[in-house]
């Protein structure tokens, strides 16, 4: 049996369409039925796995997948044994601190002694440390933007693209913690054959990018 490079992409959500487009535009022909867990390309030595994006860094570390497409925010948060091999220029957003609009936010020191709700505790911890701030981190997995309104936290750190979700929850963006876009991550110990397939795929992705610009 010849080698296949296993690529993990998000099963459904904001990264799904961009990931599928990227692979299709790179000339890979494959079916993606709704309830499929994985599929093999007909014309390129890859197998595509459809997974929850949050799980992808761990699967890549464990070599269940060889490479994956995730948000840079997830790559940074998970701190798994993954290598960032390429930024993909889609799913752009930022991870930001936001506070109630009524607060007189004067600067990052405002966060001292406060409680911050987030789904990104590791990134927030690093940010606070870098800025010499001591604050509580309250990890929640979804609907972070409602936390201040229900008295769960003084501030939040969450993904923002247009800011409309913040606005409708009475919050204002006060610090950009990181910029993010979709990225390809890889296990750092791929064998030579898999590396060759990955190089070929990256070459095609780059060719598509050049053709678009
Ligand atoms: P689930 O894990 O249940 O699928 P999720 O919130 O992790 O939910 P998505 O909302 O699909 O998944 O987001 C996936 C990625 O898309 C994010 O990690 C981020 O990198 C990117 N993204 C791009 N724009 C946005 C945005 N406006 N809001 C949130 N994420 C965004
Ligand atoms: Zn997710």
Short mmCIF file of C-alpha atoms and ligand atoms in Angstrom, two decimals:
data_model
loop_
_atom_site.label_atom_id
_atom_site.label_comp_id
_atom_site.label_asym_id
_atom_site.label_seq_id
_atom_site.Cartn_x
_atom_site.Cartn_y
_atom_site.Cartn_z
CA UNK A 1 0.00 0.00 0.00
CA UNK A 2 1.33 3.40 -0.86
CA UNK A 3 1.54 6.26 1.61
CA UNK A 4 -1.34 8.68 2.13
CA UNK A 5 -1.01 12.04 3.86
CA UNK A 6 -3.89 12.37 6.34
CA UNK A 7 -5.30 15.89 6.47
CA UNK A 8 -7.73 16.84 9.24
CA UNK A 9 -10.21 19.63 8.54
CA UNK A 10 -13.18 21.03 10.46
CA UNK A 11 -16.33 18.95 10.04
CA UNK A 12 -18.66 21.93 10.22
CA UNK A 13 -18.24 25.56 11.15
CA UNK A 14 -16.42 28.66 10.04
CA UNK A 15 -13.34 26.86 8.72
CA UNK A 16 -15.14 24.19 6.74
CA UNK A 17 -15.90 25.99 3.50
CA UNK A 18 -12.49 27.66 3.23
CA UNK A 19 -10.72 24.37 3.92
CA UNK A 20 -12.73 22.46 1.32
CA UNK A 21 -12.26 25.25 -1.24
CA UNK A 22 -8.51 25.28 -0.64
CA UNK A 23 -8.19 21.54 -1.25
CA UNK A 24 -10.51 21.56 -4.26
CA UNK A 25 -8.75 24.57 -5.81
CA UNK A 26 -5.47 22.73 -5.36
CA UNK A 27 -6.84 20.14 -7.75
CA UNK A 28 -7.85 17.45 -5.27
CA UNK A 29 -10.94 15.54 -6.26
CA UNK A 30 -12.90 13.98 -3.40
CA UNK A 31 -16.43 13.60 -2.17
CA UNK A 32 -17.53 15.10 1.11
CA UNK A 33 -20.79 13.54 2.12
CA UNK A 34 -22.47 15.03 5.14
CA UNK A 35 -21.99 12.19 7.59
CA UNK A 36 -18.59 11.05 6.36
CA UNK A 37 -15.77 10.79 8.88
CA UNK A 38 -13.11 10.51 6.19
CA UNK A 39 -12.61 10.34 2.46
CA UNK A 40 -9.77 9.62 0.06
CA UNK A 41 -8.89 11.89 -2.84
CA UNK A 42 -9.22 10.19 -6.20
CA UNK A 43 -6.23 11.91 -7.81
CA UNK A 44 -3.78 12.74 -5.03
CA UNK A 45 -2.28 10.63 -2.21
CA UNK A 46 -4.25 12.18 0.64
CA UNK A 47 -6.97 11.10 3.00
CA UNK A 48 -9.18 13.81 4.48
CA UNK A 49 -10.55 13.48 8.02
CA UNK A 50 -13.54 15.55 9.16
CA UNK A 51 -13.17 16.47 12.85
CA UNK A 52 -14.03 19.11 15.44
CA UNK A 53 -11.48 21.87 15.01
CA UNK A 54 -10.60 21.95 18.72
CA UNK A 55 -9.55 18.28 18.55
CA UNK A 56 -7.30 18.64 15.52
CA UNK A 57 -4.05 19.74 17.29
CA UNK A 58 -4.20 16.68 19.57
CA UNK A 59 -4.89 14.34 16.64
CA UNK A 60 -1.92 15.82 14.78
CA UNK A 61 0.31 15.38 17.83
CA UNK A 62 -0.86 11.76 18.18
CA UNK A 63 -0.36 11.14 14.44
CA UNK A 64 -3.97 10.16 13.95
CA UNK A 65 -3.68 12.92 11.33
CA UNK A 66 -0.42 14.12 9.76
CA UNK A 67 -1.51 17.69 9.11
CA UNK A 68 -4.54 19.82 9.90
CA UNK A 69 -6.22 23.10 9.10
CA UNK A 70 -7.16 25.12 12.19
CA UNK A 71 -7.43 28.73 13.33
CA UNK A 72 -4.12 30.12 14.52
CA UNK A 73 -5.96 30.89 17.78
CA UNK A 74 -6.61 27.18 18.34
CA UNK A 75 -3.01 26.29 17.41
CA UNK A 76 -1.72 28.81 20.00
CA UNK A 77 -4.19 27.83 22.71
CA UNK A 78 -3.62 24.08 22.55
CA UNK A 79 0.21 24.21 22.66
CA UNK A 80 0.46 20.71 21.21
CA UNK A 81 3.45 19.25 19.44
CA UNK A 82 2.47 20.89 16.14
CA UNK A 83 4.45 22.86 13.61
CA UNK A 84 2.87 25.86 11.88
CA UNK A 85 3.71 25.27 8.21
CA UNK A 86 1.58 27.81 6.35
CA UNK A 87 -0.80 30.71 6.90
CA UNK A 88 -3.81 30.47 4.63
CA UNK A 89 -5.30 33.94 4.43
CA UNK A 90 -8.90 32.99 5.27
CA UNK A 91 -11.02 32.84 8.46
CA UNK A 92 -9.38 36.05 9.58
CA UNK A 93 -10.40 37.32 12.99
CA UNK A 94 -8.83 38.59 16.18
CA UNK A 95 -8.88 37.51 19.78
CA UNK A 96 -9.73 40.56 21.85
CA UNK A 97 -10.50 41.77 25.33
CA UNK A 98 -13.88 43.43 25.70
CA UNK A 99 -15.51 45.18 28.63
CA UNK A 100 -18.98 46.63 29.27
CA UNK A 101 -19.47 49.84 27.26
CA UNK A 102 -20.27 51.78 30.42
CA UNK A 103 -16.81 51.08 31.92
CA UNK A 104 -14.22 53.83 31.87
CA UNK A 105 -11.44 51.64 30.46
CA UNK A 106 -8.16 53.49 30.79
CA UNK A 107 -5.67 50.88 29.64
CA UNK A 108 -4.57 47.33 30.20
CA UNK A 109 -4.01 47.99 33.92
CA UNK A 110 -7.79 48.24 34.24
CA UNK A 111 -7.81 44.43 34.10
CA UNK A 112 -5.85 44.12 37.36
CA UNK A 113 -7.88 42.22 39.93
CA UNK A 114 -10.72 41.63 37.48
CA UNK A 115 -12.31 38.38 36.34
CA UNK A 116 -12.04 37.49 32.64
CA UNK A 117 -14.28 34.93 30.92
CA UNK A 118 -12.76 33.17 27.90
CA UNK A 119 -12.47 29.94 25.93
CA UNK A 120 -8.74 30.67 25.53
CA UNK A 121 -7.25 30.43 29.05
CA UNK A 122 -3.66 29.74 27.93
CA UNK A 123 -3.49 32.67 25.52
CA UNK A 124 -5.08 34.96 28.12
CA UNK A 125 -2.67 33.76 30.80
CA UNK A 126 0.32 34.58 28.57
CA UNK A 127 -1.14 37.98 27.72
CA UNK A 128 -1.68 38.87 31.38
CA UNK A 129 1.79 37.70 32.33
CA UNK A 130 3.38 39.72 29.53
CA UNK A 131 1.55 42.83 30.74
CA UNK A 132 2.26 42.20 34.40
CA UNK A 133 -1.39 41.89 35.33
CA UNK A 134 -2.99 39.68 37.92
CA UNK A 135 -6.54 38.75 37.01
CA UNK A 136 -8.83 35.77 37.39
CA UNK A 137 -9.53 33.59 34.36
CA UNK A 138 -12.92 31.97 34.12
CA UNK A 139 -12.93 29.33 31.37
CA UNK A 140 -16.21 28.82 29.54
CA UNK A 141 -16.68 26.97 26.29
CA UNK A 142 -19.36 29.00 24.54
CA UNK A 143 -21.45 32.20 24.63
CA UNK A 144 -18.60 34.01 26.34
CA UNK A 145 -20.08 37.39 25.38
CA UNK A 146 -22.98 37.03 27.82
CA UNK A 147 -20.70 36.54 30.86
CA UNK A 148 -20.45 40.21 31.96
CA UNK A 149 -24.20 40.72 31.58
CA UNK A 150 -25.01 37.84 33.93
CA UNK A 151 -22.38 38.83 36.48
CA UNK A 152 -20.01 36.00 35.71
CA UNK A 153 -17.05 38.19 34.75
CA UNK A 154 -15.89 41.81 34.41
CA UNK A 155 -14.39 41.33 30.98
CA UNK A 156 -14.17 38.74 28.24
CA UNK A 157 -11.53 37.60 25.79
CA UNK A 158 -13.15 36.25 22.65
CA UNK A 159 -12.93 36.08 18.86
CA UNK A 160 -14.11 39.15 17.01
CA UNK A 161 -14.54 39.78 13.31
CA UNK A 162 -17.01 42.61 12.80
CA UNK A 163 -17.71 43.45 16.43
CA UNK A 164 -21.47 43.20 16.03
CA UNK A 165 -21.78 40.43 18.64
CA UNK A 166 -19.96 42.61 21.16
CA UNK A 167 -22.14 45.58 20.34
CA UNK A 168 -25.38 43.67 20.78
CA UNK A 169 -24.16 42.48 24.18
CA UNK A 170 -23.28 45.96 25.40
CA UNK A 171 -19.53 45.39 25.19
CA UNK A 172 -16.64 47.31 23.64
CA UNK A 173 -13.38 45.93 22.29
CA UNK A 174 -10.43 47.32 24.27
CA UNK A 175 -7.34 45.21 23.50
CA UNK A 176 -6.37 43.01 20.56
CA UNK A 177 -4.61 40.01 22.07
CA UNK A 178 -3.81 38.27 18.79
CA UNK A 179 -4.67 38.29 15.10
CA UNK A 180 -5.70 34.94 13.65
CA UNK A 181 -6.29 33.24 10.33
CA UNK A 182 -6.55 29.64 9.15
CA UNK A 183 -3.21 27.82 9.20
CA UNK A 184 -1.81 24.43 8.23
CA UNK A 185 -0.23 22.62 11.15
CA UNK A 186 1.81 19.45 10.86
CA UNK A 187 3.29 16.80 13.06
CA UNK A 188 7.01 17.66 13.23
CA UNK A 189 8.13 14.07 12.70
CA UNK A 190 6.58 13.22 9.33
CA UNK A 191 8.49 10.61 7.36
CA UNK A 192 10.15 11.46 4.06
CA UNK A 193 7.30 10.21 1.89
CA UNK A 194 4.67 12.20 3.76
CA UNK A 195 6.89 15.26 3.69
CA UNK A 196 7.10 14.92 -0.08
CA UNK A 197 3.31 14.79 -0.41
CA UNK A 198 2.96 17.81 1.88
CA UNK A 199 5.54 19.76 -0.15
CA UNK A 200 3.62 18.98 -3.31
CA UNK A 201 0.36 20.15 -1.74
CA UNK A 202 1.97 23.35 -0.42
CA UNK A 203 3.38 24.03 -3.87
CA UNK A 204 -0.09 23.76 -5.38
CA UNK A 205 -1.61 25.99 -2.68
CA UNK A 206 1.03 28.61 -3.38
CA UNK A 207 0.36 28.39 -7.14
CA UNK A 208 -3.36 28.98 -6.55
CA UNK A 209 -2.57 31.95 -4.32
CA UNK A 210 -0.30 33.49 -6.96
CA UNK A 211 -2.90 32.99 -9.66
CA UNK A 212 -5.48 34.85 -7.56
CA UNK A 213 -3.32 37.91 -6.90
P1 LIG B 1 -17.25 24.08 17.27
O1 LIG B 1 -15.96 23.63 17.86
O2 LIG B 1 -18.42 23.66 18.08
O3 LIG B 1 -17.37 23.75 15.83
P2 LIG B 1 -16.14 26.75 17.25
O4 LIG B 1 -16.66 28.04 17.80
O5 LIG B 1 -14.84 26.26 17.76
O6 LIG B 1 -17.29 25.68 17.37
P3 LIG B 1 -16.24 28.04 14.69
O7 LIG B 1 -17.16 29.07 15.25
O8 LIG B 1 -16.63 27.37 13.44
O9 LIG B 1 -15.96 26.86 15.69
O10 LIG B 1 -14.83 28.74 14.53
C1 LIG B 1 -13.75 28.05 14.01
C2 LIG B 1 -12.60 29.01 13.77
O11 LIG B 1 -12.96 29.98 12.78
C3 LIG B 1 -12.20 29.85 14.97
O12 LIG B 1 -11.35 29.15 15.84
C4 LIG B 1 -11.49 31.02 14.31
O13 LIG B 1 -10.15 30.69 14.03
C5 LIG B 1 -12.22 31.17 12.99
N1 LIG B 1 -13.09 32.38 12.89
C6 LIG B 1 -13.11 33.24 11.85
N2 LIG B 1 -13.97 34.24 12.00
C7 LIG B 1 -14.54 34.06 13.17
C8 LIG B 1 -15.53 34.78 13.91
N3 LIG B 1 -16.09 35.88 13.43
N4 LIG B 1 -15.90 34.30 15.09
C9 LIG B 1 -15.36 33.19 15.56
N5 LIG B 1 -14.41 32.48 14.92
C10 LIG B 1 -13.99 32.89 13.74
ZN1 LIG B 2 -14.35 24.46 17.72
#
